[in-house]
Amino acid sequence: MTDPIIAVEHVSREVSDSTGTLTILHDIDFTVRARESTAIVGASGSGKSTLLATIAGLDLPTRGTVRLGGVDLFALDEDARAAVRARQLGFVFQSFQLLSHLSALENVMLPLELLGRSQARARATEMLERVGLAQRLEHYPRTLSGGEQQRVALARAFVVEPAVLLADEPTGSLDFATGDRVMALMFEMNREAGTTLVLVTHDTGIAQRCDRQLRIEAGHLVTPGA
């Protein structure tokens, strides 16, 4: 059996203030295999987004570590973790996170340019055509609907051909019908690319489309992890 592409190893996250210490994640331990789709589900405030940020190396755990493709993220300094994210991860957020001063095409070109990839314009154009936005290349985010902005975000995430796609409540800012179309597109593109998907959602219908579900309750993993 091949090694997991993601290994979350006994991760705990604590924050302290004048009132004491709050434990956000309690000894979370699980693995994700390559090409597997995994939904992280739970109530608001349960620790889902903190866990996703820790998998990305954006939040530092108090204890434990995360290995991405066998690399211990927290044995690296911040710059090295950022380099791993740029090469290995794609992100889709609830709030789209598009740069307002860049067109749709420029938003999708940007990660390619940062990685020094060739033919960034042609590759970004092809990806925007793939998500049905061939007529919106030069439009700025403020002129796009929510569904269109999320499709730009999908194009930006997939254009770098990431090993892992991390999605945090990707339909949270969309109406039901638009969200359903965006999710259908995301799952279709994920299958085509053979990407490993880790998805945070409170939507049981979306979660059930994944290969498995991990439930977080008050920072505890309450479903089997591996």
mmCIF file of N, CA and C in Angstrom, residues 90-137:
data_model
loop_
_atom_site.group_PDB
_atom_site.id
_atom_site.type_symbol
_atom_site.label_atom_id
_atom_site.label_comp_id
_atom_site.label_asym_id
_atom_site.label_seq_id
_atom_site.Cartn_x
_atom_site.Cartn_y
_atom_site.Cartn_z
ATOM 1 N N GLY A 90 -4.196 23.401 -3.950
ATOM 2 C CA GLY A 90 -5.129 24.360 -4.504
ATOM 3 C C GLY A 90 -6.163 24.682 -3.439
ATOM 4 N N PHE A 91 -6.691 25.904 -3.447
ATOM 5 C CA PHE A 91 -7.632 26.352 -2.424
ATOM 6 C C PHE A 91 -8.900 26.913 -3.061
ATOM 7 N N VAL A 92 -10.032 26.582 -2.451
ATOM 8 C CA VAL A 92 -11.311 27.201 -2.804
ATOM 9 C C VAL A 92 -11.960 27.633 -1.496
ATOM 10 N N PHE A 93 -12.320 28.924 -1.401
ATOM 11 C CA PHE A 93 -12.841 29.487 -0.170
ATOM 12 C C PHE A 93 -14.307 29.900 -0.332
ATOM 13 N N GLN A 94 -14.993 30.019 0.791
ATOM 14 C CA GLN A 94 -16.378 30.484 0.784
ATOM 15 C C GLN A 94 -16.481 31.881 0.185
ATOM 16 N N SER A 95 -15.502 32.737 0.494
ATOM 17 C CA SER A 95 -15.575 34.142 0.069
ATOM 18 C C SER A 95 -14.781 34.407 -1.212
ATOM 19 N N PHE A 96 -14.446 33.346 -1.952
ATOM 20 C CA PHE A 96 -13.822 33.399 -3.283
ATOM 21 C C PHE A 96 -12.348 33.820 -3.246
ATOM 22 N N GLN A 97 -12.031 34.894 -2.493
ATOM 23 C CA GLN A 97 -10.643 35.352 -2.334
ATOM 24 C C GLN A 97 -9.992 35.716 -3.681
ATOM 25 N N LEU A 98 -10.769 36.295 -4.568
ATOM 26 C CA LEU A 98 -10.205 36.811 -5.812
ATOM 27 C C LEU A 98 -9.623 38.201 -5.557
ATOM 28 N N LEU A 99 -8.602 38.557 -6.333
ATOM 29 C CA LEU A 99 -8.021 39.890 -6.225
ATOM 30 C C LEU A 99 -8.846 40.857 -7.071
ATOM 31 N N SER A 100 -9.397 41.868 -6.411
ATOM 32 C CA SER A 100 -10.389 42.727 -7.065
ATOM 33 C C SER A 100 -9.799 43.552 -8.198
ATOM 34 N N HIS A 101 -8.508 43.844 -8.151
ATOM 35 C CA HIS A 101 -7.895 44.698 -9.174
ATOM 36 C C HIS A 101 -7.402 43.898 -10.373
ATOM 37 N N LEU A 102 -7.604 42.584 -10.352
ATOM 38 C CA LEU A 102 -7.206 41.729 -11.467
ATOM 39 C C LEU A 102 -8.440 41.176 -12.163
ATOM 40 N N SER A 103 -8.365 41.025 -13.471
ATOM 41 C CA SER A 103 -9.452 40.407 -14.228
ATOM 42 C C SER A 103 -9.528 38.919 -13.894
ATOM 43 N N ALA A 104 -10.591 38.268 -14.373
ATOM 44 C CA ALA A 104 -10.711 36.818 -14.174
ATOM 45 C C ALA A 104 -9.485 36.112 -14.721
ATOM 46 N N LEU A 105 -9.069 36.481 -15.926
ATOM 47 C CA LEU A 105 -7.901 35.851 -16.537
ATOM 48 C C LEU A 105 -6.647 36.091 -15.704
ATOM 49 N N GLU A 106 -6.450 37.316 -15.244
ATOM 50 C CA GLU A 106 -5.253 37.637 -14.460
ATOM 51 C C GLU A 106 -5.254 36.909 -13.123
ATOM 52 N N ASN A 107 -6.438 36.737 -12.497
ATOM 53 C CA ASN A 107 -6.524 35.985 -11.249
ATOM 54 C C ASN A 107 -6.068 34.537 -11.442
ATOM 55 N N VAL A 108 -6.440 33.957 -12.566
ATOM 56 C CA VAL A 108 -6.073 32.555 -12.819
ATOM 57 C C VAL A 108 -4.623 32.438 -13.267
ATOM 58 N N MET A 109 -4.120 33.441 -13.964
ATOM 59 C CA MET A 109 -2.715 33.439 -14.378
ATOM 60 C C MET A 109 -1.761 33.573 -13.199
ATOM 61 N N LEU A 110 -2.186 34.283 -12.155
ATOM 62 C CA LEU A 110 -1.271 34.668 -11.082
ATOM 63 C C LEU A 110 -0.516 33.491 -10.453
ATOM 64 N N PRO A 111 -1.191 32.406 -10.028
ATOM 65 C CA PRO A 111 -0.409 31.318 -9.419
ATOM 66 C C PRO A 111 0.574 30.671 -10.382
ATOM 67 N N LEU A 112 0.245 30.638 -11.657
ATOM 68 C CA LEU A 112 1.180 30.111 -12.645
ATOM 69 C C LEU A 112 2.414 31.006 -12.753
ATOM 70 N N GLU A 113 2.184 32.316 -12.756
ATOM 71 C CA GLU A 113 3.297 33.261 -12.857
ATOM 72 C C GLU A 113 4.186 33.196 -11.621
ATOM 73 N N LEU A 114 3.573 33.046 -10.448
ATOM 74 C CA LEU A 114 4.365 32.961 -9.217
ATOM 75 C C LEU A 114 5.240 31.720 -9.196
ATOM 76 N N LEU A 115 4.764 30.649 -9.861
ATOM 77 C CA LEU A 115 5.546 29.409 -9.938
ATOM 78 C C LEU A 115 6.515 29.406 -11.111
ATOM 79 N N GLY A 116 6.472 30.456 -11.926
ATOM 80 C CA GLY A 116 7.358 30.520 -13.082
ATOM 81 C C GLY A 116 6.975 29.560 -14.191
ATOM 82 N N ARG A 117 5.687 29.196 -14.264
ATOM 83 C CA ARG A 117 5.227 28.269 -15.297
ATOM 84 C C ARG A 117 5.135 28.989 -16.642
ATOM 85 N N SER A 118 5.380 28.262 -17.702
ATOM 86 C CA SER A 118 5.319 28.841 -19.041
ATOM 87 C C SER A 118 3.884 28.897 -19.543
ATOM 88 N N GLN A 119 3.646 29.737 -20.538
ATOM 89 C CA GLN A 119 2.353 29.857 -21.222
ATOM 90 C C GLN A 119 1.204 30.081 -20.238
ATOM 91 N N ALA A 120 1.436 30.969 -19.269
ATOM 92 C CA ALA A 120 0.433 31.201 -18.231
ATOM 93 C C ALA A 120 -0.881 31.702 -18.818
ATOM 94 N N ARG A 121 -0.819 32.620 -19.781
ATOM 95 C CA ARG A 121 -2.048 33.169 -20.351
ATOM 96 C C ARG A 121 -2.852 32.090 -21.076
ATOM 97 N N ALA A 122 -2.176 31.269 -21.876
ATOM 98 C CA ALA A 122 -2.879 30.223 -22.627
ATOM 99 C C ALA A 122 -3.484 29.193 -21.688
ATOM 100 N N ARG A 123 -2.744 28.819 -20.661
ATOM 101 C CA ARG A 123 -3.242 27.803 -19.732
ATOM 102 C C ARG A 123 -4.399 28.344 -18.910
ATOM 103 N N ALA A 124 -4.309 29.608 -18.479
ATOM 104 C CA ALA A 124 -5.401 30.208 -17.713
ATOM 105 C C ALA A 124 -6.649 30.359 -18.576
ATOM 106 N N THR A 125 -6.466 30.750 -19.827
ATOM 107 C CA THR A 125 -7.600 30.881 -20.739
ATOM 108 C C THR A 125 -8.296 29.542 -20.928
ATOM 109 N N GLU A 126 -7.518 28.502 -21.135
ATOM 110 C CA GLU A 126 -8.092 27.168 -21.317
ATOM 111 C C GLU A 126 -8.875 26.727 -20.083
ATOM 112 N N MET A 127 -8.354 27.029 -18.897
ATOM 113 C CA MET A 127 -9.048 26.620 -17.677
ATOM 114 C C MET A 127 -10.339 27.408 -17.479
ATOM 115 N N LEU A 128 -10.336 28.698 -17.809
ATOM 116 C CA LEU A 128 -11.570 29.475 -17.700
ATOM 117 C C LEU A 128 -12.603 29.013 -18.722
ATOM 118 N N GLU A 129 -12.155 28.603 -19.871
ATOM 119 C CA GLU A 129 -13.076 28.006 -20.845
ATOM 120 C C GLU A 129 -13.673 26.720 -20.286
ATOM 121 N N ARG A 130 -12.850 25.944 -19.560
ATOM 122 C CA ARG A 130 -13.314 24.680 -18.974
ATOM 123 C C ARG A 130 -14.441 24.913 -17.978
ATOM 124 N N VAL A 131 -14.409 26.024 -17.247
ATOM 125 C CA VAL A 131 -15.457 26.286 -16.253
ATOM 126 C C VAL A 131 -16.580 27.146 -16.828
ATOM 127 N N GLY A 132 -16.581 27.343 -18.143
ATOM 128 C CA GLY A 132 -17.692 28.020 -18.796
ATOM 129 C C GLY A 132 -17.628 29.528 -18.777
ATOM 130 N N LEU A 133 -16.422 30.089 -18.654
ATOM 131 C CA LEU A 133 -16.288 31.549 -18.564
ATOM 132 C C LEU A 133 -15.471 32.131 -19.706
ATOM 133 N N ALA A 134 -15.562 31.518 -20.858
ATOM 134 C CA ALA A 134 -14.804 32.006 -22.015
ATOM 135 C C ALA A 134 -15.155 33.448 -22.364
ATOM 136 N N GLN A 135 -16.383 33.878 -22.064
ATOM 137 C CA GLN A 135 -16.821 35.233 -22.380
ATOM 138 C C GLN A 135 -16.584 36.221 -21.238
ATOM 139 N N ARG A 136 -15.914 35.769 -20.176
ATOM 140 C CA ARG A 136 -15.723 36.622 -19.000
ATOM 141 C C ARG A 136 -14.236 36.835 -18.668
ATOM 142 N N LEU A 137 -13.357 36.556 -19.611
ATOM 143 C CA LEU A 137 -11.924 36.593 -19.322
ATOM 144 C C LEU A 137 -11.464 37.939 -18.783
#
